[in-house]
XYZ file of C-alpha atoms in Angstrom:
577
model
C 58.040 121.253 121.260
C 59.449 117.791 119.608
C 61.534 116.165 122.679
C 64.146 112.910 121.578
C 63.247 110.550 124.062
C 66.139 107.481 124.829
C 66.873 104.817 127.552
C 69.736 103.274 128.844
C 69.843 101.078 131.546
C 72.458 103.131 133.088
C 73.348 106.671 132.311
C 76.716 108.314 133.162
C 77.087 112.022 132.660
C 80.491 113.102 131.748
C 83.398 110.587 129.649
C 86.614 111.206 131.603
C 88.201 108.432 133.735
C 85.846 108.259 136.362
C 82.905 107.992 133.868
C 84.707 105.658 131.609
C 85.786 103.616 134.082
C 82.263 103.059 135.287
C 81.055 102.732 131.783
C 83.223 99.899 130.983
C 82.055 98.076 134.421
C 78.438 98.752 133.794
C 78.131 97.764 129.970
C 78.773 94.089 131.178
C 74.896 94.296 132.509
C 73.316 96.808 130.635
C 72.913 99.221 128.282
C 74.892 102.296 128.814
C 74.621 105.854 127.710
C 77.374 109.010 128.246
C 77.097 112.243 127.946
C 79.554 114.858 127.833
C 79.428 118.675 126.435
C 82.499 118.204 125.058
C 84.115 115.334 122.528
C 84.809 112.533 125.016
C 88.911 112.372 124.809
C 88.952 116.418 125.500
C 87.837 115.372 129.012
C 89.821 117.459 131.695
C 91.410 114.131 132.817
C 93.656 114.661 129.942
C 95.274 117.695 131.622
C 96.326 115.248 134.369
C 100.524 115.274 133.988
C 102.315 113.420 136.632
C 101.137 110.082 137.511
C 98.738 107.619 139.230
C 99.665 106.573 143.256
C 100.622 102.606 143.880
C 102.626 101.252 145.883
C 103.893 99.124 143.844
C 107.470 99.085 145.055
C 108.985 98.893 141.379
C 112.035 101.321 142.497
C 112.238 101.751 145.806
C 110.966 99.862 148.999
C 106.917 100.495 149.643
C 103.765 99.268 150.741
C 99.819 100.230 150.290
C 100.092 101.012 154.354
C 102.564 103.804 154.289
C 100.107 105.164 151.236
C 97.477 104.665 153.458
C 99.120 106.571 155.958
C 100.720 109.414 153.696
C 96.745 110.396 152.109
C 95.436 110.704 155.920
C 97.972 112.585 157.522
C 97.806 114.403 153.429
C 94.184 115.193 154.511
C 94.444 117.048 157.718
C 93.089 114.040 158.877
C 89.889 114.723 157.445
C 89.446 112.117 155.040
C 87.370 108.775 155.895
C 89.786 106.405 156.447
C 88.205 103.167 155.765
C 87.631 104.752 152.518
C 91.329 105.613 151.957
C 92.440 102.221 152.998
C 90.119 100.919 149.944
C 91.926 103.350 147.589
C 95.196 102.699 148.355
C 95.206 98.710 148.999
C 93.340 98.840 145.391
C 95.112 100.731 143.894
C 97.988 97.481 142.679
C 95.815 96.218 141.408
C 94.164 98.916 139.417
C 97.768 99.531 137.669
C 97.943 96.398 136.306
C 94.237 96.195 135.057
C 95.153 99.805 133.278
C 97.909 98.377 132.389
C 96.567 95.192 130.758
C 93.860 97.377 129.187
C 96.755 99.433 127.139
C 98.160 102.168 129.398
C 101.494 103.067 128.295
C 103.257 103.422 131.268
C 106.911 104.420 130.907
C 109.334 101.831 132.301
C 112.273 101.341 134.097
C 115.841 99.679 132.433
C 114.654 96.306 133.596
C 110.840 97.137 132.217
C 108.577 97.712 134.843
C 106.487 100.598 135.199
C 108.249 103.348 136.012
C 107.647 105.687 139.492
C 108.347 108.810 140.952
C 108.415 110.998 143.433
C 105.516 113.200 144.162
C 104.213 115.628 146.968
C 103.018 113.678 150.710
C 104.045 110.369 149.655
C 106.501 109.021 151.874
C 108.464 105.474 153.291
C 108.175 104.632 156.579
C 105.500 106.441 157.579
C 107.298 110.066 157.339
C 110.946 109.777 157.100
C 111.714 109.785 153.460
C 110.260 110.914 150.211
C 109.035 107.826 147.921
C 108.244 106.660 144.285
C 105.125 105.738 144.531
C 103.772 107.644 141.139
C 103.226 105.470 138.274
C 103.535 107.713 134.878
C 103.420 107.999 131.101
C 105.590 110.953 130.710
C 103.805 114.241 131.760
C 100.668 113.010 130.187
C 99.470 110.260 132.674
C 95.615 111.065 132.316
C 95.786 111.882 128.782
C 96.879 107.980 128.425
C 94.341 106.380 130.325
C 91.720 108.223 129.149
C 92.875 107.344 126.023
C 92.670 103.644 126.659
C 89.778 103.634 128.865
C 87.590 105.726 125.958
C 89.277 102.479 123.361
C 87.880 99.928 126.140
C 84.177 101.757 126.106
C 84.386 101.318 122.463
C 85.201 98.172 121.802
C 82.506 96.830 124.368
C 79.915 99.337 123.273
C 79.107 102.135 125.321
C 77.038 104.685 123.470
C 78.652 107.858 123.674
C 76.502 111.386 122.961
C 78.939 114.014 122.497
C 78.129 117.763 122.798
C 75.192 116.986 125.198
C 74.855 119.742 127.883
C 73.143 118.280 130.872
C 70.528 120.465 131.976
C 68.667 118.500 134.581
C 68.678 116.033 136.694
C 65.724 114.522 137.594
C 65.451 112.998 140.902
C 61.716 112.467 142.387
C 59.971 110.406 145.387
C 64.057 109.749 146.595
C 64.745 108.064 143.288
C 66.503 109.006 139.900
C 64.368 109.112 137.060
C 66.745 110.569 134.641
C 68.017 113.539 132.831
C 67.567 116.328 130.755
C 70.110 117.475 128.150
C 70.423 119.899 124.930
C 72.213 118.582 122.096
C 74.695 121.661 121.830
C 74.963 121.017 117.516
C 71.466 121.855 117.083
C 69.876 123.273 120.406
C 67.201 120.396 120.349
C 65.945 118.854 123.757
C 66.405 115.151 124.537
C 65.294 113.176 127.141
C 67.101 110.124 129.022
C 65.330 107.676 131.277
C 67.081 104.855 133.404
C 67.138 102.962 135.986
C 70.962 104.438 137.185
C 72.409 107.563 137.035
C 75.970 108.082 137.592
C 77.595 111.345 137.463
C 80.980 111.935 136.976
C 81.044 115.583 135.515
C 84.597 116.543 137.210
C 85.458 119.628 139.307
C 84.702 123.078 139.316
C 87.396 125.422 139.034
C 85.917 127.701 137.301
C 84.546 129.337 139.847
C 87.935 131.074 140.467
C 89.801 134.424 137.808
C 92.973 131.651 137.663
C 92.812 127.912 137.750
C 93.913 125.469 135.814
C 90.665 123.759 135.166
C 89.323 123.727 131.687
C 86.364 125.976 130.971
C 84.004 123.516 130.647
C 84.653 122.480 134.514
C 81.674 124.503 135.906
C 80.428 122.820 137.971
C 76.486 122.505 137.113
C 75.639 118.855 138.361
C 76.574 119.637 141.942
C 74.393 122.925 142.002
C 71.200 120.895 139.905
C 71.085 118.344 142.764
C 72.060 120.846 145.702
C 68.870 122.934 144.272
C 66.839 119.947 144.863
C 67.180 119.901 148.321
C 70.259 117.048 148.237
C 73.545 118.184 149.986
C 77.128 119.396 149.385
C 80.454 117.914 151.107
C 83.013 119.755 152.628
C 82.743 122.756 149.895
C 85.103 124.768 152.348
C 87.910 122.563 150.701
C 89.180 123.591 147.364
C 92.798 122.718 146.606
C 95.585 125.391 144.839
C 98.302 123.981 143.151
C 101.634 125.498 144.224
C 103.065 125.629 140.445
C 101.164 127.282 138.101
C 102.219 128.963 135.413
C 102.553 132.937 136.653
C 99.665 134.886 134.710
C 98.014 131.888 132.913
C 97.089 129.266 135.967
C 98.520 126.708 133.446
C 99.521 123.652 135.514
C 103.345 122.601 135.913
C 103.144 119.421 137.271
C 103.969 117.972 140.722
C 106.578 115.724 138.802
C 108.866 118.721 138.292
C 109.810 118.484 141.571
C 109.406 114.999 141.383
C 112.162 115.127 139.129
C 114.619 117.126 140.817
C 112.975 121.071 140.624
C 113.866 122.971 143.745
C 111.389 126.575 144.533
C 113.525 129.576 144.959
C 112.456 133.163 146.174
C 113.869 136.576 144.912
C 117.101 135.856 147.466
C 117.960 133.010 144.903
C 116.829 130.632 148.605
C 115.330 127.240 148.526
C 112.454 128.647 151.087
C 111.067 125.266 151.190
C 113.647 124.302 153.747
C 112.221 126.805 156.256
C 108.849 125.047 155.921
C 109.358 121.449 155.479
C 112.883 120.610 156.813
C 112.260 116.838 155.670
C 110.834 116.513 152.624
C 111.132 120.095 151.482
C 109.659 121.241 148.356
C 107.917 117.568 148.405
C 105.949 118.798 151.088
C 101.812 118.405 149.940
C 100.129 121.731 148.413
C 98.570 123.075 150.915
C 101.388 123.668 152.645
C 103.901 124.720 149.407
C 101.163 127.027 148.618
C 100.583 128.776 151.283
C 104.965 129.177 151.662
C 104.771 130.254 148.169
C 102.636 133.009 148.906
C 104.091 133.522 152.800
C 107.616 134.296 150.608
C 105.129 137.046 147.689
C 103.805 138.833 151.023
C 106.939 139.234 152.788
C 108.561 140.696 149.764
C 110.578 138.279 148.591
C 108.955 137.822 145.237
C 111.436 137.538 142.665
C 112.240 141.366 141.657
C 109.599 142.189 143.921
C 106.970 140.378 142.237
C 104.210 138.187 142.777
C 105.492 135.400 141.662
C 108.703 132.480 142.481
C 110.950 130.302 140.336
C 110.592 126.396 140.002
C 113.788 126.000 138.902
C 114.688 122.767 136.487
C 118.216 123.923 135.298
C 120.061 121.804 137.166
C 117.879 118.616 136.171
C 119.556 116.204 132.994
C 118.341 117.984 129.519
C 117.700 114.170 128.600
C 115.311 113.407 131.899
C 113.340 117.138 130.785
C 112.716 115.517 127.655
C 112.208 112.490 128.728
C 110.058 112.901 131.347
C 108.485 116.180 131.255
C 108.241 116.855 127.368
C 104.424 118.469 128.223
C 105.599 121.091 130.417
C 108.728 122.181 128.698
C 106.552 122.622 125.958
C 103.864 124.601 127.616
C 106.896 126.846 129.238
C 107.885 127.752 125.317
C 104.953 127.671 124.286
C 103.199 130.381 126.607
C 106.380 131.872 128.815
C 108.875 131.458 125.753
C 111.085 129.509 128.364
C 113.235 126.780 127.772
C 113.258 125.073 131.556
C 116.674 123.879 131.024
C 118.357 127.088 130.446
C 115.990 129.490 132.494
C 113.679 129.080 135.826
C 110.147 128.817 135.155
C 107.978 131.811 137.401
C 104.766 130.364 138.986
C 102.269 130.908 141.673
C 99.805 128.898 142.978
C 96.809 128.220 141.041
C 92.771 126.776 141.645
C 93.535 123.032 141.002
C 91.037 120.300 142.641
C 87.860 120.360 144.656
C 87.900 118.178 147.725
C 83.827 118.814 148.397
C 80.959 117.617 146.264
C 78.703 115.328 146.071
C 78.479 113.039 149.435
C 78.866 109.386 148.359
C 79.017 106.114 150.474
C 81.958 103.799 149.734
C 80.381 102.229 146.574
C 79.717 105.685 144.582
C 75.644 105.863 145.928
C 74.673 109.340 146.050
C 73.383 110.328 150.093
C 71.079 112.220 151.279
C 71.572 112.976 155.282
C 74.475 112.664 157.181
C 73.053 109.793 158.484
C 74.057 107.318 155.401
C 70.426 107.269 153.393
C 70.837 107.216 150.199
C 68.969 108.004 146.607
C 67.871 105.311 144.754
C 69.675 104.829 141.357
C 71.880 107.463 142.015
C 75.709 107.410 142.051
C 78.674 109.929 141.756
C 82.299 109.524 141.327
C 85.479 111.253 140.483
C 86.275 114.734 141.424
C 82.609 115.688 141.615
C 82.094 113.544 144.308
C 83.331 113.397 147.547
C 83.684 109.927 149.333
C 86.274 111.373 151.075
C 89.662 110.223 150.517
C 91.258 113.215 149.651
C 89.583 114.926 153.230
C 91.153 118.539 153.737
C 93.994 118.004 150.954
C 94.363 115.973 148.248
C 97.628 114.350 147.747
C 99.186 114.254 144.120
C 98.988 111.375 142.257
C 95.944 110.583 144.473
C 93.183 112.015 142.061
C 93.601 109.873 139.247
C 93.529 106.515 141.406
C 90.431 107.952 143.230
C 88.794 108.189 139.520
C 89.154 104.337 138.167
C 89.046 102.873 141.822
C 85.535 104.701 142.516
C 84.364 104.835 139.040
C 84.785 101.165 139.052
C 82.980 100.565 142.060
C 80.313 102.988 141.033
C 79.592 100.899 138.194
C 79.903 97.854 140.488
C 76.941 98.720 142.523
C 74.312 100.331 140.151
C 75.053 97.391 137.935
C 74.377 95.128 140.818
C 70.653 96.766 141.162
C 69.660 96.672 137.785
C 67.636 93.322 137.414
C 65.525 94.731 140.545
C 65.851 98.363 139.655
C 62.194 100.498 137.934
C 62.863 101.989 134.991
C 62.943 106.094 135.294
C 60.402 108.303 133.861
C 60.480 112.061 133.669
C 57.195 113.640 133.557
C 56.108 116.173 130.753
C 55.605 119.015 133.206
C 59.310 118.778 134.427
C 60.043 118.694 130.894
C 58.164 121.554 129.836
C 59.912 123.844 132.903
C 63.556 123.018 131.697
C 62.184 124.491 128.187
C 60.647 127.049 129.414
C 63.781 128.189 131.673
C 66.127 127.669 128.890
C 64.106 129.462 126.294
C 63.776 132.187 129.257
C 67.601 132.645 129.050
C 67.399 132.629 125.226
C 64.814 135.497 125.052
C 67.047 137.652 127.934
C 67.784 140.946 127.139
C 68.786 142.829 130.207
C 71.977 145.223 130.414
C 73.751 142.894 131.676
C 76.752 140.352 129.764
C 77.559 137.223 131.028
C 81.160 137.890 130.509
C 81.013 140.772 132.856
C 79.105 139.231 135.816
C 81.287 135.545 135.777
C 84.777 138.048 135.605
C 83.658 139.651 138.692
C 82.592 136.898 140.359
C 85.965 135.012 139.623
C 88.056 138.112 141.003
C 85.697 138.099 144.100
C 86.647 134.465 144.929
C 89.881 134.337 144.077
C 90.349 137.820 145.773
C 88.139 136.521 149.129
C 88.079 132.797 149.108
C 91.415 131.203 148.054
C 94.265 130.091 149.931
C 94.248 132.594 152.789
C 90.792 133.793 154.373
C 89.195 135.510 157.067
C 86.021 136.216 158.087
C 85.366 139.850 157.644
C 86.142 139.341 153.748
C 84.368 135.959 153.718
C 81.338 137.967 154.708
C 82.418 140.870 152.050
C 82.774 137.918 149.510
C 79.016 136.553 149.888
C 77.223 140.213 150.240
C 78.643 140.702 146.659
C 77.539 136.839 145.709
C 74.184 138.363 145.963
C 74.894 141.597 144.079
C 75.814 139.113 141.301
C 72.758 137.049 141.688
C 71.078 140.237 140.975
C 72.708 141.167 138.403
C 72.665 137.695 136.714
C 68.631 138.109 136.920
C 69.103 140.796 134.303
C 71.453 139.187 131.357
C 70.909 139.106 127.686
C 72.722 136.781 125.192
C 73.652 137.930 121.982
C 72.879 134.401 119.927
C 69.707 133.852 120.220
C 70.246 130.493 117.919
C 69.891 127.363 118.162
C 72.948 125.843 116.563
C 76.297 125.565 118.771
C 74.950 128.487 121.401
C 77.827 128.839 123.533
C 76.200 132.163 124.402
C 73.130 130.264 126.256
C 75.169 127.569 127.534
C 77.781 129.824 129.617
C 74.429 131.770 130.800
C 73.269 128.383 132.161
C 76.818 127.660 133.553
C 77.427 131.216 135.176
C 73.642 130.786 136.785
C 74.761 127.250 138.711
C 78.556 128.390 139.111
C 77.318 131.444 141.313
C 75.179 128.459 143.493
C 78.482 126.815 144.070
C 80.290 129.866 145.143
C 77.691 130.769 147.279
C 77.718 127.265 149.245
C 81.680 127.491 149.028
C 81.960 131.148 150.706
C 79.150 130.091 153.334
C 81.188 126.667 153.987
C 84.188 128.611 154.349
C 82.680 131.512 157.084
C 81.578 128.799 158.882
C 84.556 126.563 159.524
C 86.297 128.756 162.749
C 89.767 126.630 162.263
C 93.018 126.383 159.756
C 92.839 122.460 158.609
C 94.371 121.284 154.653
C 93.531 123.726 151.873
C 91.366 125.667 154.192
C 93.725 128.230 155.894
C 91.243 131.141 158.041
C 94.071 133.708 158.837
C 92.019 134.310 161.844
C 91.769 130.864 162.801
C 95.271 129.738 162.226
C 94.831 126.862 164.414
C 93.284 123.292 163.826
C 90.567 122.575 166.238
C 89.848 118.574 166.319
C 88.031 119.334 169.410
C 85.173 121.054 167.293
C 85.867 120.472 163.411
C 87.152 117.020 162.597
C 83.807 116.665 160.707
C 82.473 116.724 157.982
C 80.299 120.231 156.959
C 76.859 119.054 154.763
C 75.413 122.061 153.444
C 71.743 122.108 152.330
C 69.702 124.572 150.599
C 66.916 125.563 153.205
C 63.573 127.708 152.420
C 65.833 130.850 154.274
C 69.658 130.062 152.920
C 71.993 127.752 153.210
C 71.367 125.646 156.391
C 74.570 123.226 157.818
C 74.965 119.437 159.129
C 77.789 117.861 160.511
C 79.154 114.281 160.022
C 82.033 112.480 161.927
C 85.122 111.679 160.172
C 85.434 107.932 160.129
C 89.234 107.124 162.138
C 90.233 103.920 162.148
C 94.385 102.886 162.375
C 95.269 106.811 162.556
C 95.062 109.091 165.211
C 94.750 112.316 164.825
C 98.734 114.044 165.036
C 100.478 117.386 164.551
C 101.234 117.563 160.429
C 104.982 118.059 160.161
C 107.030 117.253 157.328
């Protein structure tokens, strides 16, 4: 077996913002290697539509303490909130360091960047919506990917495109390195390093509609949760109120941002009944779970499981304008022009609040008790620091990229002149092989297309925005039916040369880990707090659950820890809007 060896002082798996970002911090000390398994600028941070927080205060009156404030109470109050006070107090500055590296922010009349309004974010702590969300149009991430991917290049960050990670190799408590298959030609390479940063995005995939890319799987979490290292606050996992009905195809936040009111079969703005102040501003969890409240109380529109977003009222010019990406999507794939017709949605699988437990500076830990791994780091949506606690706020996820992707990069650039070089040992190698070329061989009755489909209707069916126990415990009974069944797939290309066939094998094999530690997560939190809404629970309980879940894979299951949330200005309060 002929194995490409490589080092890089640091290695970052995955080339959206958050590894990008990092990237360009890192290649200042080092050499730097990224993966992705896709061509860098198709990173899911290119989906990204409405904007980037900051109070910068370019339209309206603001300050980085009422964002503070907003992404807490946005939370549940389970995010750390010395954390979010680093996020949103850097967050001015990170707009004008984007913006000095190229962003092309839209602007105001007088030529400032340009803000809206988006979901949570309020003045005054509460009594008014806010601009607070820089943008480029509808395609916010697409443009700073864009010019964070030109920065990488210009300094010279080695990219390796088409690399599917398959391990990573962490040994005595420190990183050694990784293990990927160049997807062209199914050969085997090897990376060794003294850093490791991951930054392999979300997992969406898990659920039948999202609208996550299908290369957001998932797999780094479930390599380094089957090592023994935890998982974050997996009960978490955000729907967005306004996807496209039948497709999951995002319509951003900025829609309403903009002006677009929700309306139920009775042609009512039902948003009034649930959040008399801020209305259909109101964060996701909560428009979510109204949109649905409305489908199950029959007034769908026509009956239907589905509402409108309504734009028709909103300047043909400011559509344009504004939101050219989502008008086109809505004639694209609805045949909808949003101007002269409503747009039907319902809410889709969005954002993943769990992951990877970090400290403040992106290093990867261990216990609930702060140790870490050496040479390990994680940032972006895999990771979970937390600032985006029980519910993300919009406009929230791409500052939480390039403010922890930059610090990320800060502090495994910072240990580098002390740091021993990684090595991965032959026998490690020679098991990846072997499991891989296991898959390859496969020929059980089985299809990988049939086992993933059922276990995306199971979660989305049992473990979305409403839950209870009895089907919690339903959900992960039939989790291990479909670990059984995976044990007996066959792919059909047994090649070497672009095998998507092998790679979705791999990806369905760590995606049904995830669900697995997502369902348990779930079943275990007894209250209703953020994106996690146990019909049986409908309550939040700070008295017993504002804390943190760490889930660890024991000899017998999936064992549990528990981790204070850090409070520091806010007190826990009753989430009204």
């Amino acid at each position: 077996m002929e194995i490409n060896k490589h080092y890089f002082d640091t290695v970052i798996i995955g080339s959206g913002l958050a590894g990008c970002r990092a990237a360009i911090e890192c290649i200042n000390h080092g050499t730097v290697g990224v993966l992705s398994k896709l061509y860098p600028t198709r990173s899911h941070s290119t989906a990204a539509q409405g904007g980037i927080g900051a109070a910068l205060g370019n339209e309206e009156e603001d300050s980085p303490e009422w964002h503070t404030y907003d992404t807490v109470k946005g939370s549940d109050f389970l995010g750390d909130q010395d954390a979010i006070e680093i996020m949103c107090y850097d967050a001015i500055p990170t707009i004008i360091e984007l913006e000095h590296m190229g962003v092309p922010f839209s602007r105001t009349p007088e030529g400032k960047i340009a803000q809206r309004r988006f979901g949570g974010h309020t003045r005054e702590f509460g009594k008014a919506p806010v601009r607070r969300a820089c943008y480029s149009a509808d395609r916010t991430g697409h443009a700073v990917l864009f010019a964070l991917y030109e920065q990488c290049q210009l300094k010279g960050v080695r990219f390796f495109q088409e690399f599917q990670v398959l391990d990573i190799v962490v040994e005595n408590n420190a990183v050694q390195g990784i293990i990927a298959v160049n997807i062209k030609d199914g050969s085997l390479h090897v990376f060794e390093s003294k850093a490791v940063i991951i930054a392999s995005g979300g997992y969406g995939k898990v659920f039948k509609v999202t609208s996550n890319a299908y290369a957001s799987t998932g797999e780094c979490l479930s390599m380094l949760f089957r090592q023994g290292l935890p998982l974050e606050d997996m009960e978490f996992f955000q729907f967005h109120p306004t996807g496209l009905y039948g497709l999951g195809i995002l319509i951003t936040e900025g829609a309403r941002g903009e002006g677009g009111i929700l309306i139920n079969g009775k042609g009512e703005r039902f948003m009034e009944r649930y959040a008399p102040t801020i209305k259909d501003l109101a964060p996701r969890d909560m428009v979510s779970r109204a949109i649905l409240t409305e489908i199950r109380e029959g007034r769908g529109i026509d009956g239907k499981d589905y509402v409108y977003l309504d734009l028709r009222h909103v300047d043909r010019k400011i559509l344009e304008e504004r939101l050219p990406e989502i008008t086109t999507f809505c004639k694209i794939y609805m045949g909808i022009d949003p101007s002269e017709a409503p747009i039907p949605v319902v809410p889709t699988a969005h954002y993943a609040m769990g992951g990877i437990p970090t400290d403040n500076d992106g290093r990867v830990l261990r216990d609930i008790d702060g140790s870490v791994v050496e040479g390990l780091y994680a940032a972006g949506e895999c990771a979970c620091v937390s600032v985006h606690g029980a519910n993300r706020l919009g406009c929230n996820s791409l500052l939480d990229t390039v403010v922890f992707g930059r610090r990320a990069g800060k502090a495994a650039s910072s240990t580098l002149k002390t740091a021993t070089k990684g090595k991965v040992k032959k026998e490690r190698i020679s098991l990846i092989a072997d499991c891989v070329d296991m898959i390859r061989r496969s020929n059980g009755r089985e299809t990988v297309a049939s086992v993933r489909r059922d276990l995306q209707t199971a979660m989305m069916d049992k473990c979305s925005v409403f839950r209870k126990e009895e089907e919690l415990k339903v959900l992960l009974d039939e989790l291990q039916a479909l670990k059984e069944r995976y044990k007996d797939i066959s792919i059909a290309d047994k090649s070497n040369t672009f095998n998507t066939d092998l790679l979705e094998a791999i990806e369905l094999g760590h995606m049904l880990t995830l669900s697995e530690v997502i369902a348990s997560c779930a079943l275990q939190r007894t209250e209703s707090r953020g994106a996690h809404c146990r019909e049986d629970y409908p309550k939040r309980d700070d008295e017993n659950w504002l804390k943190h879940t760490f889930a660890f894979q024991g000899d017998k299951g999936i064992t549990f820890k528990y981790k204070p949330v850090k409070l520091t200005r806010f007190k826990p309060e009753e989430r009204k809007y």
